[in-house]
PDB file of C-alpha atoms in Angstrom:
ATOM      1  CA  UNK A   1     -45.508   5.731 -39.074  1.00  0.00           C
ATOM      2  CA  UNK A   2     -42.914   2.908 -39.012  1.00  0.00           C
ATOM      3  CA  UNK A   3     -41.477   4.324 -42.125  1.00  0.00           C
ATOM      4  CA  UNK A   4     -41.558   7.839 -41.297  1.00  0.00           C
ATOM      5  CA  UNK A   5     -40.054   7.387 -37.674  1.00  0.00           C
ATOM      6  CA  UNK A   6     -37.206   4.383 -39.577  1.00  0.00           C
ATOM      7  CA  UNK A   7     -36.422   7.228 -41.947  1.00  0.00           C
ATOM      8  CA  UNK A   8     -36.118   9.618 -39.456  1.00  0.00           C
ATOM      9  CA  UNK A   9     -33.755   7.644 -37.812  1.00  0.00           C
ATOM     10  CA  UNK A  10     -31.479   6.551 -40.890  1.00  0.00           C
ATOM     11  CA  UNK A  11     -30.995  10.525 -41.607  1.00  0.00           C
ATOM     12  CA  UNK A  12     -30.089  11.521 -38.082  1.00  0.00           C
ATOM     13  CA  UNK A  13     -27.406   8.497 -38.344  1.00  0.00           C
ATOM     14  CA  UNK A  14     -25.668   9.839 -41.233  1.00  0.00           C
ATOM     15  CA  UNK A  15     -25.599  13.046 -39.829  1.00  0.00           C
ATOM     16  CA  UNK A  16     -24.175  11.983 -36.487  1.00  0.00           C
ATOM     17  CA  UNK A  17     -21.953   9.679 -38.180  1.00  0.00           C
ATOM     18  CA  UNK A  18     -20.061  12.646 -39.792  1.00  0.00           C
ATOM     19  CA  UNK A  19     -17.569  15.508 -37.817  1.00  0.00           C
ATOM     20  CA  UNK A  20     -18.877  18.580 -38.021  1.00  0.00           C
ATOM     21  CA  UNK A  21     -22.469  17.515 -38.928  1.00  0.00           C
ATOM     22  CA  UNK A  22     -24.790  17.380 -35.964  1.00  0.00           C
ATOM     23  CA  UNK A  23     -28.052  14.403 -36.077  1.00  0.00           C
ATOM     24  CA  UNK A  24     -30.105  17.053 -33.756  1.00  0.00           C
ATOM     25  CA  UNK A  25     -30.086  19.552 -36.881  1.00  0.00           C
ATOM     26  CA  UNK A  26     -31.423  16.790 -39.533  1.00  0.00           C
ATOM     27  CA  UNK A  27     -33.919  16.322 -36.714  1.00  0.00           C
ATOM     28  CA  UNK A  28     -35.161  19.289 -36.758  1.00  0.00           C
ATOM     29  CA  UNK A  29     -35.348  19.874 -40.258  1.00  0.00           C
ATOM     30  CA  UNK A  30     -37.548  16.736 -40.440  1.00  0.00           C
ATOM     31  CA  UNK A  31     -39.734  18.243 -38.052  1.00  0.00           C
ATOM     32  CA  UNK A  32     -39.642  15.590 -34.842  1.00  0.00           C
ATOM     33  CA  UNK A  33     -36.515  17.092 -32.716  1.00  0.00           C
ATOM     34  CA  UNK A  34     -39.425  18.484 -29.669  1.00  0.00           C
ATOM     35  CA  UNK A  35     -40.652  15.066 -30.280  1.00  0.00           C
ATOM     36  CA  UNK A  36     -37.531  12.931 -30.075  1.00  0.00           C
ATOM     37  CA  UNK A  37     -36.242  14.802 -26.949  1.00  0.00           C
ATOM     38  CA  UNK A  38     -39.655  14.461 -25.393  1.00  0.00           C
ATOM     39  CA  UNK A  39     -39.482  10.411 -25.474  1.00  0.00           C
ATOM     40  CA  UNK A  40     -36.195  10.440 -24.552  1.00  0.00           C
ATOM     41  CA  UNK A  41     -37.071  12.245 -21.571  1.00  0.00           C
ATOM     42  CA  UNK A  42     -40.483   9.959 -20.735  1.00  0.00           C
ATOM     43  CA  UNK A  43     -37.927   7.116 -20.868  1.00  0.00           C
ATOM     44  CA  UNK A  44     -35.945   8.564 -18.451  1.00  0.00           C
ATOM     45  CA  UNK A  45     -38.504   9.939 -16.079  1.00  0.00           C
ATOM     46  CA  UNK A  46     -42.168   9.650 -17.470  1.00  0.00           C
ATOM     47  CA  UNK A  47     -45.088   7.317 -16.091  1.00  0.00           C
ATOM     48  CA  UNK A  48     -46.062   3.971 -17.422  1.00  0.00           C
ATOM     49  CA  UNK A  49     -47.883   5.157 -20.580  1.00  0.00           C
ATOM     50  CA  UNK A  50     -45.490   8.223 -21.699  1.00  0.00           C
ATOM     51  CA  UNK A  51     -42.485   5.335 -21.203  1.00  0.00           C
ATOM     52  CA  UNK A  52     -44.828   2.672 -23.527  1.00  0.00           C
ATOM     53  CA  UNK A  53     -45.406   5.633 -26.334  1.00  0.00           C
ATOM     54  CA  UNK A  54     -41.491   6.592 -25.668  1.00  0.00           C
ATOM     55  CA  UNK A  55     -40.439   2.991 -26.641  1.00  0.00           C
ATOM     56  CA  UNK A  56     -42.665   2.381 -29.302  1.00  0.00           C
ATOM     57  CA  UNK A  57     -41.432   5.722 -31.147  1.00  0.00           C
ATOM     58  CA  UNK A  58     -37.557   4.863 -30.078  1.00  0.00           C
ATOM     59  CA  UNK A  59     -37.575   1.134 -31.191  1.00  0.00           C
ATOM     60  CA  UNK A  60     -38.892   2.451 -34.702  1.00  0.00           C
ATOM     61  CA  UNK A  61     -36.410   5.355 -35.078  1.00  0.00           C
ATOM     62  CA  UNK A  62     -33.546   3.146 -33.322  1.00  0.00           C
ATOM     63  CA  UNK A  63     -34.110   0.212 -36.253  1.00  0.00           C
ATOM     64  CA  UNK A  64     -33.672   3.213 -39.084  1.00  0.00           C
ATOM     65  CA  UNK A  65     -30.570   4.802 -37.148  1.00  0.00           C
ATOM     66  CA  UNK A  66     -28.980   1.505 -36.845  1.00  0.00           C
ATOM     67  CA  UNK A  67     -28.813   0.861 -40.457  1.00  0.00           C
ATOM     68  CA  UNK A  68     -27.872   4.732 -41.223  1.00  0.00           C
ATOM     69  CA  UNK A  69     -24.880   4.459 -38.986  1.00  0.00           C
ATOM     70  CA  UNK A  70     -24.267   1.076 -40.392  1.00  0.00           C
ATOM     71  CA  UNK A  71     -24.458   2.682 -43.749  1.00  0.00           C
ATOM     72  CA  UNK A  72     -22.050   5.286 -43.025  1.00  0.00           C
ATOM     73  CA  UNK A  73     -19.222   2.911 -40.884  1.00  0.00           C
ATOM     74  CA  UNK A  74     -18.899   0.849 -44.567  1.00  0.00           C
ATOM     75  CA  UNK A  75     -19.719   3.303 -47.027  1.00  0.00           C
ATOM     76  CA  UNK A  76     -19.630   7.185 -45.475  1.00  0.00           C
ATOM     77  CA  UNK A  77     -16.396   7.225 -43.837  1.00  0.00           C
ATOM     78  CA  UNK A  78     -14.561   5.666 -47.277  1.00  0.00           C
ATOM     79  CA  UNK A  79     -15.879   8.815 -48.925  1.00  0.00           C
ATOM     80  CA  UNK A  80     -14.710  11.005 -46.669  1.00  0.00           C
ATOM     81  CA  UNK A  81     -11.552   9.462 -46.921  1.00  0.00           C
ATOM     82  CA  UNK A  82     -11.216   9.621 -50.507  1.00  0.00           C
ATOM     83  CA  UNK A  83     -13.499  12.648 -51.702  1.00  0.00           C
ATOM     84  CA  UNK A  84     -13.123  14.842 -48.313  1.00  0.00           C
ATOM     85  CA  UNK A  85     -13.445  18.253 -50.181  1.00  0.00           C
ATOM     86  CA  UNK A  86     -16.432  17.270 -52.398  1.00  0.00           C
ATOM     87  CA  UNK A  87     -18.100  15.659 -48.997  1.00  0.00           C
ATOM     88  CA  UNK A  88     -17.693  18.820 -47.000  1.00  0.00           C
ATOM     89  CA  UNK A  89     -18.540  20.912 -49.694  1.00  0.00           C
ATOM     90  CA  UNK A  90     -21.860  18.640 -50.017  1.00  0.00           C
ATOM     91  CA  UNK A  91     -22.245  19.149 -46.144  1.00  0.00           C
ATOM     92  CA  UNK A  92     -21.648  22.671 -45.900  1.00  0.00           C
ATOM     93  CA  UNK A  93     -24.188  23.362 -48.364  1.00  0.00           C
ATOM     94  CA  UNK A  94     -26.945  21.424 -46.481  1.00  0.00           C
ATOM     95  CA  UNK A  95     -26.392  23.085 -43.087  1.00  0.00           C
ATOM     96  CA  UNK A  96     -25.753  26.821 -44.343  1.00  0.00           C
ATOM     97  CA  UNK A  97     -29.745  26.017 -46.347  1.00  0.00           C
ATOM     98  CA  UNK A  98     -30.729  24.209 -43.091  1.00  0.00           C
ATOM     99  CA  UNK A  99     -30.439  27.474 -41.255  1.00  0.00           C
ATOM    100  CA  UNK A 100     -32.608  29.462 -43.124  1.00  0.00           C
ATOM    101  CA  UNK A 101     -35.000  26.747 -43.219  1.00  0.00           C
ATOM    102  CA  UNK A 102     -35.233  25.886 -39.434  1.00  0.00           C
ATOM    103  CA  UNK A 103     -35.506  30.287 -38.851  1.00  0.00           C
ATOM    104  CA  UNK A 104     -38.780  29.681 -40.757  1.00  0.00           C
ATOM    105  CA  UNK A 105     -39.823  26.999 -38.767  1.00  0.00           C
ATOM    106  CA  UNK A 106     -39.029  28.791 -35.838  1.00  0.00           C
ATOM    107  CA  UNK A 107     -39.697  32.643 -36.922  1.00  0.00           C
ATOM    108  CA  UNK A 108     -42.691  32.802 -34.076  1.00  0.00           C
ATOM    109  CA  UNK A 109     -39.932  31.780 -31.826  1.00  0.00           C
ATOM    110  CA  UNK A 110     -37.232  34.689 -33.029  1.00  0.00           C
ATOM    111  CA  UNK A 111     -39.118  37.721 -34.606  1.00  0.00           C
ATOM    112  CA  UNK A 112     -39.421  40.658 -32.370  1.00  0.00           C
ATOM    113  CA  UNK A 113     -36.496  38.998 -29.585  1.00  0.00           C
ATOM    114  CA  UNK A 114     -33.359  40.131 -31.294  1.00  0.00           C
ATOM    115  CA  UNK A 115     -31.714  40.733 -28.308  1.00  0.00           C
ATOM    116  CA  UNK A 116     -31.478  37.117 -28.343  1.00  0.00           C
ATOM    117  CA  UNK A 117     -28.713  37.150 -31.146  1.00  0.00           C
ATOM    118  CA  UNK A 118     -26.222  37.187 -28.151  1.00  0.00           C
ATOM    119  CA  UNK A 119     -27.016  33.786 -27.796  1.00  0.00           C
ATOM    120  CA  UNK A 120     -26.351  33.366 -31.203  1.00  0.00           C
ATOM    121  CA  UNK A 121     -22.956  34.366 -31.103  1.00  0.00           C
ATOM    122  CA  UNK A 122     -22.499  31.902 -28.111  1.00  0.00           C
ATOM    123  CA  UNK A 123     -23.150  28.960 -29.645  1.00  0.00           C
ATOM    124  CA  UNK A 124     -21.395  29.927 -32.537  1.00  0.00           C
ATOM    125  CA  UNK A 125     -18.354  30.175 -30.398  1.00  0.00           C
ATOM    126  CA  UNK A 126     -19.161  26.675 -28.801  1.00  0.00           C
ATOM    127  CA  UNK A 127     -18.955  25.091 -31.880  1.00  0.00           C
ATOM    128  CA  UNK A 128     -15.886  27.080 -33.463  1.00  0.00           C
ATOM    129  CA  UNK A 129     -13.966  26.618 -30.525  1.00  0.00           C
ATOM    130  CA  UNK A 130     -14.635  22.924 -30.033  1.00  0.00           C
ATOM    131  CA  UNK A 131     -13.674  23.123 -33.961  1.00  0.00           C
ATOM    132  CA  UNK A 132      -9.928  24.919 -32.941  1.00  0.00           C
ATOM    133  CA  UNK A 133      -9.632  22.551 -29.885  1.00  0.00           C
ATOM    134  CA  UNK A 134     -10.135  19.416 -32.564  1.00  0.00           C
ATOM    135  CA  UNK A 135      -6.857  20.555 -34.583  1.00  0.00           C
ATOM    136  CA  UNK A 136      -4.899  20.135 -31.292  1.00  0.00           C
ATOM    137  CA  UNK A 137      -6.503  17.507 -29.296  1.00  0.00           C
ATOM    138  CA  UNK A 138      -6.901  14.792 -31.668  1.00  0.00           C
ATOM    139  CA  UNK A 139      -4.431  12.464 -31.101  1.00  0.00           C
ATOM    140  CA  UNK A 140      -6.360   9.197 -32.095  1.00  0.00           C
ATOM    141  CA  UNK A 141      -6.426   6.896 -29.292  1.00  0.00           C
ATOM    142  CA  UNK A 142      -6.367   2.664 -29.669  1.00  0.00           C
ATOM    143  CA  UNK A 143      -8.582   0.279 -28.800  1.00  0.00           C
ATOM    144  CA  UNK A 144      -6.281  -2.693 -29.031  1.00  0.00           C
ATOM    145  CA  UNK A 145      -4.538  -2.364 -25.818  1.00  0.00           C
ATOM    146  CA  UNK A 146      -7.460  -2.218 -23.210  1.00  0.00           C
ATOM    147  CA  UNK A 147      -6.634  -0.869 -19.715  1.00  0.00           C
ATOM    148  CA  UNK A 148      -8.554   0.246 -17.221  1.00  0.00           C
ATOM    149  CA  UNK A 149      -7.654   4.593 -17.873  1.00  0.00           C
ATOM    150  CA  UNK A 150      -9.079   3.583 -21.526  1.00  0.00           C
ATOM    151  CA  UNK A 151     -12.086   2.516 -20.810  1.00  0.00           C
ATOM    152  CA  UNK A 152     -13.051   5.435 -18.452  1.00  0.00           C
ATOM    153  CA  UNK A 153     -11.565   7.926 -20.681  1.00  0.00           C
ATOM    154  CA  UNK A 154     -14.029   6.457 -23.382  1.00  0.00           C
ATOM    155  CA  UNK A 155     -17.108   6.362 -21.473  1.00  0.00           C
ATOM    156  CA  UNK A 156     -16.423  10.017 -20.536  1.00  0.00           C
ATOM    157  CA  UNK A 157     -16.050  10.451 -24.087  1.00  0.00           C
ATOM    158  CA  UNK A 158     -18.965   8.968 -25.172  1.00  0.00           C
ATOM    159  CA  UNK A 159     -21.083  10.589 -22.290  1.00  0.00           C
ATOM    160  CA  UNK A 160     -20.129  14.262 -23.136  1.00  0.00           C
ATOM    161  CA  UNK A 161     -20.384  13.382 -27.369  1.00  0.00           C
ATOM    162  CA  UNK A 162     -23.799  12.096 -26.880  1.00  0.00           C
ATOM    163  CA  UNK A 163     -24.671  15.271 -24.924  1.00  0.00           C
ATOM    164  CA  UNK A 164     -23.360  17.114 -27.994  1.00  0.00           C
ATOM    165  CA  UNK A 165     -25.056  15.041 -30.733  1.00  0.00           C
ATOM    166  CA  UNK A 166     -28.705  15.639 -29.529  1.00  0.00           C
ATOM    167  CA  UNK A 167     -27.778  19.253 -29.741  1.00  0.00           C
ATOM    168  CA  UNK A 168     -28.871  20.571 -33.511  1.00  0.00           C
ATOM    169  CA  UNK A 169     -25.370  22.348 -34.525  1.00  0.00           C
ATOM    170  CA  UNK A 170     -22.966  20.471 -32.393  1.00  0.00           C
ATOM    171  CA  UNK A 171     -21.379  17.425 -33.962  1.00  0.00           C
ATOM    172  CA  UNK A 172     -20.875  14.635 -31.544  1.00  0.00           C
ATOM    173  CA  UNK A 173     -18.333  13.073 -33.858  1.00  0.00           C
ATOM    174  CA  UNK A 174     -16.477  16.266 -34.096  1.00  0.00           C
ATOM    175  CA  UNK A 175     -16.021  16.177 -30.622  1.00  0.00           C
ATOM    176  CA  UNK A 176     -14.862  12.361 -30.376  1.00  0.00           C
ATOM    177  CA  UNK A 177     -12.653  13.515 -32.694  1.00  0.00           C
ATOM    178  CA  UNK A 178     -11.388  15.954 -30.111  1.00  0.00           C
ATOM    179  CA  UNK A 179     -11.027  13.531 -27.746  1.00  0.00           C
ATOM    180  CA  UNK A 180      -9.327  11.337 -30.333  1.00  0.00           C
ATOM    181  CA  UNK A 181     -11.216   8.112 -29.983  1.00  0.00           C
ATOM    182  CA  UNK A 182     -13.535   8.746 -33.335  1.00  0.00           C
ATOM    183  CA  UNK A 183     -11.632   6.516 -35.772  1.00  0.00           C
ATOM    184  CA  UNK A 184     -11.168   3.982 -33.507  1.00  0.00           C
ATOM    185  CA  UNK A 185     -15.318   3.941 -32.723  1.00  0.00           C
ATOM    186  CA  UNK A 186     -16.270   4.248 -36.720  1.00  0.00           C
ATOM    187  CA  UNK A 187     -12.955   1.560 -37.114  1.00  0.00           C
ATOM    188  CA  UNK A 188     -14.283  -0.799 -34.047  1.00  0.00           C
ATOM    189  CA  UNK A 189     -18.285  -0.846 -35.526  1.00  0.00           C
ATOM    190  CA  UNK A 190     -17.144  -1.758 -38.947  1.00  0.00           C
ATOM    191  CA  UNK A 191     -14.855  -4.713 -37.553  1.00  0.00           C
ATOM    192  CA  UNK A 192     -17.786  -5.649 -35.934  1.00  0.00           C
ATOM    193  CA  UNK A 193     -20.348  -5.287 -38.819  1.00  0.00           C
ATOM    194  CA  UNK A 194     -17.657  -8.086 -40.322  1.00  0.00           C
ATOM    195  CA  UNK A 195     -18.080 -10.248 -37.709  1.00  0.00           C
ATOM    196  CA  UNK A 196     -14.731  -9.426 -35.483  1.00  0.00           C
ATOM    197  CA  UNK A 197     -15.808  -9.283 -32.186  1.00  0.00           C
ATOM    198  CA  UNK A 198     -12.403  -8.435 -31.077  1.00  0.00           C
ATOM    199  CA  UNK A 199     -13.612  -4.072 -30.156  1.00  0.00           C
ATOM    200  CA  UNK A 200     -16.949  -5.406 -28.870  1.00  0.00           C
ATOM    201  CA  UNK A 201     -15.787  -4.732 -25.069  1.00  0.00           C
ATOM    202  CA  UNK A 202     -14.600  -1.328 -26.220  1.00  0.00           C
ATOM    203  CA  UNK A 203     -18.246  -0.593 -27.922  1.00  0.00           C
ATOM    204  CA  UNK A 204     -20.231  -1.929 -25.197  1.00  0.00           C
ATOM    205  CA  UNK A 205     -18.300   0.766 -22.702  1.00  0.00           C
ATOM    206  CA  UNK A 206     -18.882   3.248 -25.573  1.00  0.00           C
ATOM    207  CA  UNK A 207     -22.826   2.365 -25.614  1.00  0.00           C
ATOM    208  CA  UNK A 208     -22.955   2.799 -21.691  1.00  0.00           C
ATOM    209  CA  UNK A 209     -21.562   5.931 -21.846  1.00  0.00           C
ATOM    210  CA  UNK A 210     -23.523   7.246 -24.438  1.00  0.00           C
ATOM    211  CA  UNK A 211     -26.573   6.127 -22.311  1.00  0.00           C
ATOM    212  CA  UNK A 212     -25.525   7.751 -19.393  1.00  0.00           C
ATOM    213  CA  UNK A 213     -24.924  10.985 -21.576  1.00  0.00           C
ATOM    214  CA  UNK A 214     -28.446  10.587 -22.351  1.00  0.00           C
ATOM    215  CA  UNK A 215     -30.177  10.098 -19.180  1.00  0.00           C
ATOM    216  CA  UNK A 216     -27.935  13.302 -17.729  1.00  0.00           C
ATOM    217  CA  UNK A 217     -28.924  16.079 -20.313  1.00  0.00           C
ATOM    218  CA  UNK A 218     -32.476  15.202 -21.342  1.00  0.00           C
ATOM    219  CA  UNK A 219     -33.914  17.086 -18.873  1.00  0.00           C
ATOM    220  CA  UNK A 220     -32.262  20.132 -19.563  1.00  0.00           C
ATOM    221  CA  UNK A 221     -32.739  19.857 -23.013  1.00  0.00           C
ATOM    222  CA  UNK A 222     -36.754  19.926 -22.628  1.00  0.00           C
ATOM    223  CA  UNK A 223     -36.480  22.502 -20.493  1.00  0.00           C
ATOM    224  CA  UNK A 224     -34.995  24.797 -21.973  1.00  0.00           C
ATOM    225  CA  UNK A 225     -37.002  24.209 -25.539  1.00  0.00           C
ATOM    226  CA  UNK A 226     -40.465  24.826 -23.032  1.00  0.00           C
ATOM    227  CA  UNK A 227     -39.354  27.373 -20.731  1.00  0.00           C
ATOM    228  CA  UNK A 228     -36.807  29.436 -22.633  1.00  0.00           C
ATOM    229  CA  UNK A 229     -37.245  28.508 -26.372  1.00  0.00           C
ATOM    230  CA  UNK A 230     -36.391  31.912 -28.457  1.00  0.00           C
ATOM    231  CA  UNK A 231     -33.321  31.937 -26.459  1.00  0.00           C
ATOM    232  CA  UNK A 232     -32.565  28.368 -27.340  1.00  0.00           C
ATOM    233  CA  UNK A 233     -33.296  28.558 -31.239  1.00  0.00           C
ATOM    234  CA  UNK A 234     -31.020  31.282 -31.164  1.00  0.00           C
ATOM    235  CA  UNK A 235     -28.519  29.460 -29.599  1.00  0.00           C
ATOM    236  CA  UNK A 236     -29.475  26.568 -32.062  1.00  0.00           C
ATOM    237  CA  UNK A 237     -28.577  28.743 -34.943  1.00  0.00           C
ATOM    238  CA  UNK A 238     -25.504  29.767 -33.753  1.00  0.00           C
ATOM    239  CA  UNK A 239     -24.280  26.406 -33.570  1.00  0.00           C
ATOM    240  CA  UNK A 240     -25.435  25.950 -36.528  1.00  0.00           C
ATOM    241  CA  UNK A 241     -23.559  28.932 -38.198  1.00  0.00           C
ATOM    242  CA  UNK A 242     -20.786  27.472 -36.369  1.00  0.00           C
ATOM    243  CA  UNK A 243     -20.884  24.237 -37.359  1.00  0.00           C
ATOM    244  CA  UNK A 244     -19.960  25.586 -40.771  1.00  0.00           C
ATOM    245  CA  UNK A 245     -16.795  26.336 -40.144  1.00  0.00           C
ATOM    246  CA  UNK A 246     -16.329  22.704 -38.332  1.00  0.00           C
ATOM    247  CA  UNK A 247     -17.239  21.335 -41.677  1.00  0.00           C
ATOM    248  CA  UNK A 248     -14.143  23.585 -43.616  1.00  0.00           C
ATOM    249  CA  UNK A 249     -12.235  21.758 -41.093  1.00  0.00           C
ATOM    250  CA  UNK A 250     -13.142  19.040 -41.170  1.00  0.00           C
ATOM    251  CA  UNK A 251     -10.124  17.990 -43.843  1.00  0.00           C
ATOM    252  CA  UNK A 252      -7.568  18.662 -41.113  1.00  0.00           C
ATOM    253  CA  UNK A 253      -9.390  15.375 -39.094  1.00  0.00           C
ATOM    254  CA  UNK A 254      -8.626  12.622 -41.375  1.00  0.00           C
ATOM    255  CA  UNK A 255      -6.143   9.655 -39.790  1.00  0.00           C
ATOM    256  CA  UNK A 256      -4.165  10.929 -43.072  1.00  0.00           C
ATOM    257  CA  UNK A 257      -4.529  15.329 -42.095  1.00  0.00           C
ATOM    258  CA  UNK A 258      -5.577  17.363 -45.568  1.00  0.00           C
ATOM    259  CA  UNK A 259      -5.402  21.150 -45.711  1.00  0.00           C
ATOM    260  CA  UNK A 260      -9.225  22.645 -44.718  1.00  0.00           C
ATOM    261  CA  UNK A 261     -11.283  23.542 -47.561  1.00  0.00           C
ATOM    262  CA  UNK A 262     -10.040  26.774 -49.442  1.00  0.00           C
ATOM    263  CA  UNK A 263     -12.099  28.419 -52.038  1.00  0.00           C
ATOM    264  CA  UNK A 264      -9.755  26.313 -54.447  1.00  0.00           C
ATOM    265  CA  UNK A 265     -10.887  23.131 -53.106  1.00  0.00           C
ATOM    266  CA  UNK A 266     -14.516  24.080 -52.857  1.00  0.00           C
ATOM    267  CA  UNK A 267     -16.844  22.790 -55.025  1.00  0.00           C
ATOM    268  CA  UNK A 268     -19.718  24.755 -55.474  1.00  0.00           C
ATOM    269  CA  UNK A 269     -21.489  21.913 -57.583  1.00  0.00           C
ATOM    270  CA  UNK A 270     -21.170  19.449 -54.282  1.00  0.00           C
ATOM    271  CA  UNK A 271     -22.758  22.710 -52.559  1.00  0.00           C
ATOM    272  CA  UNK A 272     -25.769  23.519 -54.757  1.00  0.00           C
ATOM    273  CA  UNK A 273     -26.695  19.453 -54.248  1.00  0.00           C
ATOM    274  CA  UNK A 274     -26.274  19.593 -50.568  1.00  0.00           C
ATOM    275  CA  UNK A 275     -29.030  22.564 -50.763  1.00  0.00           C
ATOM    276  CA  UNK A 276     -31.087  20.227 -53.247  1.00  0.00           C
ATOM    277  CA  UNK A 277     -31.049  17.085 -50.691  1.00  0.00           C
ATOM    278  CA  UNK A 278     -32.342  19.516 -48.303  1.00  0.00           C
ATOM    279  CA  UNK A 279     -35.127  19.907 -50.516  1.00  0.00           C
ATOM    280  CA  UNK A 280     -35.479  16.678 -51.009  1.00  0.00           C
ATOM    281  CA  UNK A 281     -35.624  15.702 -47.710  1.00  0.00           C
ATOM    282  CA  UNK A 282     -38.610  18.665 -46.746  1.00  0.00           C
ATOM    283  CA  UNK A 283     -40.872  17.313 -49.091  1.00  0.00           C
ATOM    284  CA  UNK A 284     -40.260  13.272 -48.293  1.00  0.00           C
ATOM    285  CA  UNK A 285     -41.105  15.174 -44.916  1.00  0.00           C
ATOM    286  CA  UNK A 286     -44.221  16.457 -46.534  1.00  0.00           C
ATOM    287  CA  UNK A 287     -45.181  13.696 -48.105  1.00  0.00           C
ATOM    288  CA  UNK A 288     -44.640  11.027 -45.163  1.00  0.00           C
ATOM    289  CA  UNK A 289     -46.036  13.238 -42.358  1.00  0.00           C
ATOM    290  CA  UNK A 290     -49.468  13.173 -44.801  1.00  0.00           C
ATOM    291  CA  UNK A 291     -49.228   9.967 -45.447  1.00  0.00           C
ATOM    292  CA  UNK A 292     -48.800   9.368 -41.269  1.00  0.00           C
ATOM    293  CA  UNK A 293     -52.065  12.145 -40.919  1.00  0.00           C
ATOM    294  CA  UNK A 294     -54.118   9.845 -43.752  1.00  0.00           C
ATOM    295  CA  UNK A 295     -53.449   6.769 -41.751  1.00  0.00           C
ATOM    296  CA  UNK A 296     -54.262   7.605 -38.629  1.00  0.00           C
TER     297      UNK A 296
END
């Protein structure tokens, strides 16, 4: 399980790590979102043993997401930089396949409730007009000056991005972006990864906010996947479907602004092997979770 809950982890990193992209989706394509939102939440408020089981499983998917992200702050953002319409073409084809494939997971949840599609269209609309809002509120910030309006304005930012990024469809870095402090975050953790411990104040207010974003949705989250969960995979979806148009954006983002991807710029090879790593990445699913069954 170590493994299994590590690579878990390192997937949901590179997703989170990435505008327009949301971790929460990968999670629930590798089939442990209801159980990563339910230890978050038996951190937060569960008894002695759920908060033991909660740790156990969040140490083991925190070591794999800390070398995902790491991953991505060295390697992942460079390629965006330099191949951004191959990268979003990749993207776009693993989140328009990942729709179709989390409908199956969830088709006891959505056949015969079509008057749920309403909430489809509303978090489609989230997520495109987060997407709009990005192309007009991204003036990237600096962490090199700190003052005391900074650091509040980032753990705000971090607070409502986390909110965002345990949210399949919604991109948390998409929305740092809106709030113009994502290059200097993915800038400030790859200074530190080389041993510049100059942005580590700037970080640490970053990580506080993000746990306070945490502790403050959780709830809701769990809720509303017990109580009201057609309704929500709807909604899931439509961020999703959303989150597709985020990803054409996502050109328009750089430090260095590109024009969004056109059908010119698209490259349908990039696509068809985003739709392949999806693949991939359901039967490693298959093949770990039996693995995980054998064991125990």
């Amino acid at each position: 399980m170590l493994l299994l809950n590590m690579f878990r982890g390192f997937c949901m990193a590179l997703a989170d790590s990435v505008p327009g992209v949301s971790g929460g989706t990968i999670a629930f394509l590798l089939g442990f979102y209801d159980k990563f939102i339910g230890s978050l939440n038996d951190l937060v408020s569960g008894n002695g043993e759920q908060r033991k089981k909660a740790v156990i499983f969040l140490i083991k998917w925190g070591i794999g997401w800390v070398i995902g992200f790491a991953a991505s702050a060295l390697v992942l953002t460079s390629l965006f930089e330099s191949h951004i319409y191959i990268m979003s073409s990749f993207f776009f084809g693993l989140t328009f396949f990942a729709i179709f494939v989390v409908a199956r997971e969830e088709w006891e949840s959505l056949k015969g409730k079509y008057y749920n599609l309403a909430f489809w269209l509303i978090g489609a609309a989230i997520v495109i007009g987060i997407s709009v809002a990005s192309s007009h509120l991204g003036e990237s910030k600096s962490f090199d000056n700190i003052t005391v309006g900074l650091v509040i304005y980032t753990f705000i930012a971090a607070m409502l991005a986390i909110s965002a990024m345990v949210l399949p469809g919604i991109s948390g870095s998409t929305l740092l972006l809106c709030f113009g402090i994502y290059i200097p975050v993915m800038t400030s953790i790859k200074e530190l990864l080389h041993l510049n411990f100059k942005y580590l104040p700037m970080i640490i207010v970053f990580g506080l906010g993000v746990i306070t974003g945490v502790i403050l949705i959780i709830k809701s989250v769990k809720r509303c996947l017990e109580k009201h969960r057609s309704q929500t995979i709807y909604t899931v979806l439509g961020l999703m479907t959303g989150s597709l148009y985020a990803i054409l954006q996502g050109p328009t983002t750089l430090d260095d602004p590109k024009p969004a991807v056109t059908l010119s710029s698209f490259s349908i090879i990039a696509f068809i092997c985003g739709g392949l790593v999806l693949i991939v990445l359901e039967l490693l699913r298959f093949v770990m979770e039996k693995h995980a069954v054998e064991e125990d």
